[in-house]
């Protein structure tokens, strides 16, 4: 065999961009016995490739494995609320086929309206899971669709790390890519939505989002039609998967606009944007739920405007080139610009006035103006994940990334290119949205990871360069390293402890990163791996106590009520009742009809006889309430009750919030308002609760969530009767009695 | 002797049969009213000839329709191994098991009530032959006895009700009795049980059982109050049951218990060298008329159940459910054999409907 060049020599001269893990591994490789080492000796490039691939593979496995806490601790089950709907639809898709799914009219929800499911959902997630399921079946692995659904999010999270690597390499270098992949693999902001069992649109959408961005940046960098086409398909997948695609369709034109303004317009940009936009728009129209929104809704108009602007820009460029006369061109420019702007404004004005272009939706407004939802759309404001983000949750979800993010921005500005401008814009806009709504931390997570990765990678590279140049060839610092480092070296030359300081800083960086890893694992295991269907608590003897009340109640509904029974509950539980209880609900988590929800809110906050009339008009057979007073489970219906009042009152002015408050205070004890003490929700929650002793040394009827003794202990139900209460009283189901016979 | 302690009625009839005719007899006829015959789940006859009780042998039984008998009766005939000579005596033990025999009355009860059931039978042994001496004893589960038909020689001692002795009862005599008593034992009825026995030559027999269980007793009327059920479970909710016990083979492993929406965490398992006992608790207590479904599954070592001889392999496995005191209305047993199995032959101790399917694997369904 041909003698290979000695690896350590080459390493000393040109330190290859390697992540810390790779460095550690290479020392391990060098400590192997000599004959074995000779046999294994690879060229530096091959060595680097090997390390990179194995590091990436490890990251891939890590990203998947870290999300499995919930499966190990509980079981392979679907979490939360929305995933149950997704699971139910996926089940339907696998059982009935695609065209049935497309035409599915679901009469089990929104009784008596029903819901056209095929036309009102993003099918990307379900189709993905169904295809994976079919693939596994074809490989003769007899897996249940539930397992596929449970593991879809971790699988796509693992894929996201690959995209992050590629993206990082595209905007900085492969070292930054590897760091980005490692950071995003365990970033809590992303894990919160992608643990096993959280079978939600976001699980695949973040992958699609990052993929689209990567492909687009790649297309801008190369100006290649193929990459733009790929970006269009990535965009299509994103449109099919999540409503958050609106972010892409607004960020891309904004980016193009910034490039135009900063004079970075190029032929590559023109090709990339036009191809991606036109094809992406056409493909996006194929999704029934999106339909013609790309040309008809206000949210998508920015992209179209920029598209036309690009054409004008290109045209002007061409005219300038052809005219070769500055004066003539200036007047031409003036005329064209006036024409274009007036035509554009006119078109937009006519479109909006004639109703062809729909105005911005409430959700969009509430993103731009955080206070909008609070004043106008209580149903959006009532959801906890739509609240503005607190600092603590930023810290919780990003940890050190929060400090690395500005550092990364600094590095990006130092080496401005089309790609870094993109990532900076992505980072800044998504950070803003993350501040508006808690759940959008998810969108910011990839950007924050990428930018932080640039900071980490660049810093470590500088430090290692410093250490290497000091130890190996202290004289030739200026020659071998880049001019930047040379300048730094020249400045730092008089400092005597430069080498030691660099080592200390490097150790500090490692310490920070390891803290990050520990924090992420802790957060994942403690905070984000609970299915919220099964609650667990620590018993007094340290053992785990499981409260499986939700499934107990849903299964009771499934088994012991007539199949056509209609269940009324607050909308939070709608998806779960239809998926697990298999019964018809009045309202569910797809909050498309505010009036219907307000009707339920009104029934819950009325006196029993008024509520009975409402329930009769909706054919309600059973009423389900969630009550935490016995166990101390705080997200129960009594705590949500003010939102029911607000939403009900928003449509039916009969319901007035002050009626339920005493001096602006919400209370359930003796001092509560009479309306509160006698409304349906109060009665259903506290029915016969007054006879129960919940805690030693407290009077009977002591509510452990509110920490008070309830005010109305003698509750009589006239039109309803208790049908079932779960073992820990968390779910209570009441049967609506049939109307009395007239004698 | 009638055992009414659970919801399954077990009747053990000890007969001393004498051939009073001249011809040797090879068959003994057993008669049941049609209403009872409809609910007959199993009948088994053991015969011993001679005075001494020796080794008894199982007699084959078949349904017959002799001529000149009332049409309200169904007849079974037990064929003797060798004909009974004139004047000889045969000891015949007939074990019959009836289901759905006990009628809950009243049919609807509240949570606080205990369940009362009605048992109807004849105090005379219904037989096509004249009976010389006969007694009837009924074992009750204890607790309250609401009422029972009183004849001259009827005694109720503790929880045992005795009729008779009656002497020289003519053939086909029917003397109706009604017993109305409290029975709070679990009326667990499996509407359908599907057992899947999957044989893998990797060394495992995987058994999956899908239950659909309903409480077959008196239906619950009115409210179900968790408060009452929690605070005084024996007084309020006495007619309900909340757990079932399954006795699995000793070397059962990888046992799971789940339903359509996930794992059910309320189950306990004990095992020793003789058996594995699994106590499962459905998600909610079952009151009258309530139902639930669940699945249990377990693996068994292959060598305990599959034997090979003459180049063939035999699977010897129990047909029924491992659950205690459960009534199965419809049982489907699926045996999934390894791919490529051939010459499939099934032997079961009673008639079954069988069919074969080829769905991904060879499958025999009984």
Short mmCIF file of C-alpha atoms in Angstrom, two decimals, chain A residues 253-548:
data_model
loop_
_atom_site.label_atom_id
_atom_site.label_comp_id
_atom_site.label_asym_id
_atom_site.label_seq_id
_atom_site.Cartn_x
_atom_site.Cartn_y
_atom_site.Cartn_z
CA UNK A 253 -40.88 38.22 -0.16
CA UNK A 254 -39.61 40.21 2.80
CA UNK A 255 -36.19 38.68 2.27
CA UNK A 256 -36.29 39.44 -1.43
CA UNK A 257 -37.33 42.99 -0.66
CA UNK A 258 -34.43 43.42 1.75
CA UNK A 259 -32.00 42.10 -0.83
CA UNK A 260 -33.42 44.52 -3.42
CA UNK A 261 -33.12 47.46 -1.04
CA UNK A 262 -29.59 46.58 -0.01
CA UNK A 263 -28.60 46.30 -3.66
CA UNK A 264 -27.98 42.60 -3.58
CA UNK A 265 -30.32 41.86 -6.43
CA UNK A 266 -29.02 39.17 -8.72
CA UNK A 267 -30.12 36.88 -11.50
CA UNK A 268 -29.92 33.98 -9.04
CA UNK A 269 -32.45 35.62 -6.76
CA UNK A 270 -34.75 36.30 -9.68
CA UNK A 271 -34.76 32.67 -10.76
CA UNK A 272 -35.08 31.29 -7.27
CA UNK A 273 -37.92 33.48 -6.14
CA UNK A 274 -39.99 33.38 -9.31
CA UNK A 275 -39.77 29.66 -9.69
CA UNK A 276 -40.45 28.94 -6.04
CA UNK A 277 -43.28 31.40 -5.80
CA UNK A 278 -45.15 30.50 -8.97
CA UNK A 279 -44.81 26.75 -8.61
CA UNK A 280 -45.29 26.83 -4.88
CA UNK A 281 -48.43 28.86 -5.27
CA UNK A 282 -49.86 26.53 -7.90
CA UNK A 283 -49.01 23.48 -5.83
CA UNK A 284 -50.38 25.06 -2.69
CA UNK A 285 -53.71 25.60 -4.39
CA UNK A 286 -54.10 21.84 -4.66
CA UNK A 287 -54.70 21.64 -0.93
CA UNK A 288 -58.45 22.00 -0.53
CA UNK A 289 -58.29 23.83 2.75
CA UNK A 290 -56.00 26.48 1.27
CA UNK A 291 -57.60 26.66 -2.15
CA UNK A 292 -57.41 30.05 -3.82
CA UNK A 293 -56.14 31.86 -0.78
CA UNK A 294 -52.82 32.43 -2.50
CA UNK A 295 -54.48 34.87 -4.85
CA UNK A 296 -57.42 35.93 -2.76
CA UNK A 297 -56.39 36.53 0.80
CA UNK A 298 -54.67 39.51 2.27
CA UNK A 299 -52.00 37.45 3.99
CA UNK A 300 -50.64 36.21 0.69
CA UNK A 301 -50.64 39.54 -1.14
CA UNK A 302 -47.14 40.53 -0.06
CA UNK A 303 -45.67 37.59 -1.96
CA UNK A 304 -47.59 38.48 -5.07
CA UNK A 305 -46.61 42.15 -4.80
CA UNK A 306 -42.95 41.26 -4.54
CA UNK A 307 -43.33 38.90 -7.45
CA UNK A 308 -44.56 41.75 -9.67
CA UNK A 309 -41.95 44.07 -8.22
CA UNK A 310 -39.23 41.64 -9.25
CA UNK A 311 -40.56 41.61 -12.80
CA UNK A 312 -40.53 45.41 -12.90
CA UNK A 313 -37.05 45.44 -11.45
CA UNK A 314 -35.86 42.99 -14.04
CA UNK A 315 -37.53 44.95 -16.80
CA UNK A 316 -35.96 48.19 -15.63
CA UNK A 317 -32.60 46.53 -15.43
CA UNK A 318 -32.98 45.39 -18.98
CA UNK A 319 -34.13 48.80 -20.17
CA UNK A 320 -31.18 50.42 -18.39
CA UNK A 321 -28.86 48.05 -20.11
CA UNK A 322 -30.46 48.70 -23.51
CA UNK A 323 -30.81 52.49 -23.18
CA UNK A 324 -27.30 53.28 -22.04
CA UNK A 325 -28.47 56.82 -21.32
CA UNK A 326 -28.76 57.87 -17.71
CA UNK A 327 -31.07 60.85 -18.22
CA UNK A 328 -33.49 59.06 -20.45
CA UNK A 329 -33.52 56.10 -18.10
CA UNK A 330 -34.30 58.29 -15.11
CA UNK A 331 -37.39 59.72 -16.74
CA UNK A 332 -38.40 56.27 -17.90
CA UNK A 333 -37.92 54.99 -14.38
CA UNK A 334 -40.13 57.73 -13.01
CA UNK A 335 -42.94 56.97 -15.47
CA UNK A 336 -42.79 53.23 -14.96
CA UNK A 337 -42.68 53.44 -11.20
CA UNK A 338 -45.66 55.78 -11.09
CA UNK A 339 -47.60 53.53 -13.41
CA UNK A 340 -46.73 50.37 -11.53
CA UNK A 341 -47.47 51.77 -8.11
CA UNK A 342 -50.77 53.26 -9.20
CA UNK A 343 -51.83 50.08 -10.99
CA UNK A 344 -50.83 47.98 -7.99
CA UNK A 345 -52.64 50.18 -5.50
CA UNK A 346 -55.67 50.33 -7.75
CA UNK A 347 -55.78 46.56 -8.13
CA UNK A 348 -55.39 46.01 -4.41
CA UNK A 349 -58.02 48.66 -3.67
CA UNK A 350 -60.55 47.26 -6.11
CA UNK A 351 -59.86 43.70 -4.98
CA UNK A 352 -60.37 44.55 -1.35
CA UNK A 353 -63.42 46.72 -1.97
CA UNK A 354 -65.14 44.13 -4.16
CA UNK A 355 -64.41 41.46 -1.57
CA UNK A 356 -62.33 39.40 -3.97
CA UNK A 357 -59.33 39.77 -1.72
CA UNK A 358 -60.30 38.91 1.80
CA UNK A 359 -58.91 41.12 4.53
CA UNK A 360 -56.47 39.84 7.11
CA UNK A 361 -57.87 37.33 9.53
CA UNK A 362 -58.07 37.80 13.25
CA UNK A 363 -55.30 35.35 13.91
CA UNK A 364 -53.00 37.26 11.59
CA UNK A 365 -53.85 40.53 13.28
CA UNK A 366 -53.26 39.04 16.68
CA UNK A 367 -49.78 38.02 15.55
CA UNK A 368 -48.91 41.52 14.44
CA UNK A 369 -50.58 43.19 17.38
CA UNK A 370 -50.40 41.14 20.58
CA UNK A 371 -53.27 43.00 22.25
CA UNK A 372 -55.69 42.49 19.37
CA UNK A 373 -57.00 39.07 20.38
CA UNK A 374 -57.59 40.10 23.95
CA UNK A 375 -59.94 42.85 22.87
CA UNK A 376 -61.66 41.25 19.92
CA UNK A 377 -61.43 37.46 19.83
CA UNK A 378 -61.76 35.91 23.27
CA UNK A 379 -61.68 32.43 21.79
CA UNK A 380 -58.10 32.90 20.64
CA UNK A 381 -57.08 34.64 23.81
CA UNK A 382 -58.58 31.86 25.94
CA UNK A 383 -56.06 29.30 24.75
CA UNK A 384 -53.06 29.17 27.02
CA UNK A 385 -50.61 28.54 24.20
CA UNK A 386 -51.73 31.77 22.52
CA UNK A 387 -50.61 33.90 25.44
CA UNK A 388 -47.63 36.24 25.10
CA UNK A 389 -44.45 34.52 26.12
CA UNK A 390 -42.93 35.11 29.52
CA UNK A 391 -39.19 35.56 29.92
CA UNK A 392 -38.99 32.45 31.99
CA UNK A 393 -40.35 30.30 29.20
CA UNK A 394 -37.79 31.76 26.79
CA UNK A 395 -35.10 30.79 29.25
CA UNK A 396 -36.70 27.41 29.77
CA UNK A 397 -36.94 26.63 26.07
CA UNK A 398 -33.68 28.10 24.80
CA UNK A 399 -31.33 28.16 27.78
CA UNK A 400 -27.85 29.23 26.59
CA UNK A 401 -29.10 29.70 23.06
CA UNK A 402 -30.67 32.90 24.28
CA UNK A 403 -27.18 34.33 24.88
CA UNK A 404 -25.57 32.68 21.89
CA UNK A 405 -28.23 34.08 19.57
CA UNK A 406 -26.95 37.72 19.66
CA UNK A 407 -23.40 36.44 19.37
CA UNK A 408 -24.41 34.49 16.29
CA UNK A 409 -26.06 37.56 14.86
CA UNK A 410 -22.78 39.40 15.32
CA UNK A 411 -20.91 36.74 13.39
CA UNK A 412 -23.56 36.81 10.66
CA UNK A 413 -23.23 40.54 10.25
CA UNK A 414 -19.48 40.22 10.13
CA UNK A 415 -19.69 37.87 7.19
CA UNK A 416 -22.72 39.13 5.31
CA UNK A 417 -23.92 37.06 2.40
CA UNK A 418 -27.29 36.28 0.87
CA UNK A 419 -27.56 33.24 3.10
CA UNK A 420 -26.62 34.93 6.35
CA UNK A 421 -29.04 37.76 5.61
CA UNK A 422 -31.73 35.15 5.26
CA UNK A 423 -30.97 33.44 8.53
CA UNK A 424 -30.75 36.78 10.31
CA UNK A 425 -34.15 37.77 9.01
CA UNK A 426 -35.62 34.40 9.85
CA UNK A 427 -34.20 34.62 13.32
CA UNK A 428 -35.37 38.15 14.02
CA UNK A 429 -38.92 37.78 12.68
CA UNK A 430 -39.49 34.42 14.34
CA UNK A 431 -38.14 35.75 17.63
CA UNK A 432 -40.69 38.51 17.44
CA UNK A 433 -43.50 36.03 16.83
CA UNK A 434 -42.20 33.82 19.60
CA UNK A 435 -42.60 36.77 21.89
CA UNK A 436 -46.20 37.27 20.79
CA UNK A 437 -47.38 33.70 21.28
CA UNK A 438 -45.93 30.93 23.39
CA UNK A 439 -46.48 28.26 20.81
CA UNK A 440 -44.46 30.10 18.15
CA UNK A 441 -41.27 29.53 20.12
CA UNK A 442 -41.37 26.41 18.05
CA UNK A 443 -40.91 28.35 14.80
CA UNK A 444 -38.07 30.33 16.29
CA UNK A 445 -36.25 27.27 17.61
CA UNK A 446 -34.54 26.23 14.35
CA UNK A 447 -33.40 29.77 13.59
CA UNK A 448 -32.08 30.26 17.10
CA UNK A 449 -30.26 26.95 16.95
CA UNK A 450 -28.69 27.77 13.59
CA UNK A 451 -27.56 31.23 14.60
CA UNK A 452 -26.25 29.98 17.93
CA UNK A 453 -24.46 27.19 16.12
CA UNK A 454 -22.65 29.81 14.05
CA UNK A 455 -21.58 31.54 17.24
CA UNK A 456 -20.40 28.32 18.87
CA UNK A 457 -18.65 27.03 15.80
CA UNK A 458 -16.91 30.29 14.97
CA UNK A 459 -15.79 30.88 18.54
CA UNK A 460 -14.44 27.40 19.03
CA UNK A 461 -12.70 27.53 15.71
CA UNK A 462 -11.01 30.80 16.59
CA UNK A 463 -9.96 29.48 19.94
CA UNK A 464 -8.60 26.21 18.63
CA UNK A 465 -6.75 28.05 15.89
CA UNK A 466 -5.18 30.17 18.57
CA UNK A 467 -4.21 27.19 20.68
CA UNK A 468 -2.83 25.23 17.77
CA UNK A 469 -0.85 28.09 16.31
CA UNK A 470 0.62 28.85 19.75
CA UNK A 471 1.66 25.35 20.56
CA UNK A 472 2.77 24.09 17.17
CA UNK A 473 4.38 27.04 15.51
CA UNK A 474 4.45 30.11 17.73
CA UNK A 475 6.45 32.11 15.18
CA UNK A 476 4.29 31.61 12.14
CA UNK A 477 0.95 32.73 13.54
CA UNK A 478 0.57 35.51 11.03
CA UNK A 479 1.30 33.37 8.01
CA UNK A 480 -0.73 30.25 8.48
CA UNK A 481 -3.99 31.58 9.84
CA UNK A 482 -6.35 34.03 8.27
CA UNK A 483 -5.80 37.76 8.36
CA UNK A 484 -8.45 38.19 11.03
CA UNK A 485 -6.73 35.84 13.38
CA UNK A 486 -3.44 37.40 12.48
CA UNK A 487 -4.69 40.80 13.43
CA UNK A 488 -6.04 39.39 16.63
CA UNK A 489 -2.78 37.60 17.24
CA UNK A 490 -0.86 40.79 16.68
CA UNK A 491 -3.00 42.64 19.15
CA UNK A 492 -2.95 39.81 21.64
CA UNK A 493 0.75 39.13 21.23
CA UNK A 494 1.85 41.11 24.27
CA UNK A 495 -0.56 39.24 26.53
CA UNK A 496 1.42 36.53 28.29
CA UNK A 497 -1.38 34.11 29.07
CA UNK A 498 -3.05 34.07 25.70
CA UNK A 499 -2.79 30.35 25.31
CA UNK A 500 -4.10 29.65 28.77
CA UNK A 501 -6.94 32.09 28.33
CA UNK A 502 -7.92 30.38 25.10
CA UNK A 503 -7.91 27.00 26.82
CA UNK A 504 -9.98 28.41 29.65
CA UNK A 505 -12.46 29.92 27.24
CA UNK A 506 -12.69 26.65 25.36
CA UNK A 507 -13.37 24.80 28.59
CA UNK A 508 -15.97 27.42 29.43
CA UNK A 509 -17.67 26.84 26.08
CA UNK A 510 -17.70 23.11 26.73
CA UNK A 511 -19.07 23.69 30.18
CA UNK A 512 -21.88 25.83 28.76
CA UNK A 513 -22.71 23.27 26.09
CA UNK A 514 -22.79 20.45 28.57
CA UNK A 515 -25.04 22.50 30.84
CA UNK A 516 -27.29 22.96 27.82
CA UNK A 517 -27.41 19.24 27.19
CA UNK A 518 -28.21 18.53 30.84
CA UNK A 519 -30.86 21.20 30.91
CA UNK A 520 -32.50 19.89 27.73
CA UNK A 521 -32.65 16.34 28.99
CA UNK A 522 -34.07 17.48 32.28
CA UNK A 523 -36.71 19.66 30.64
CA UNK A 524 -37.69 16.89 28.27
CA UNK A 525 -38.02 14.35 30.98
CA UNK A 526 -39.77 16.57 33.52
CA UNK A 527 -41.89 18.96 31.56
CA UNK A 528 -42.56 17.83 28.04
CA UNK A 529 -43.05 14.10 28.29
CA UNK A 530 -46.35 13.98 30.03
CA UNK A 531 -49.27 12.86 27.88
CA UNK A 532 -51.77 15.09 29.77
CA UNK A 533 -54.36 12.36 29.29
CA UNK A 534 -52.85 10.27 32.01
CA UNK A 535 -51.84 12.32 35.00
CA UNK A 536 -49.32 11.14 37.46
CA UNK A 537 -48.38 12.38 40.87
CA UNK A 538 -46.01 11.35 43.59
CA UNK A 539 -47.71 9.43 46.34
CA UNK A 540 -46.93 10.13 49.98
CA UNK A 541 -44.65 7.10 50.07
CA UNK A 542 -42.74 8.23 46.99
CA UNK A 543 -44.41 5.87 44.55
CA UNK A 544 -46.10 7.04 41.41
CA UNK A 545 -49.85 7.43 41.48
CA UNK A 546 -51.55 7.37 38.13
CA UNK A 547 -54.80 9.15 37.47
CA UNK A 548 -56.29 7.60 34.38
#
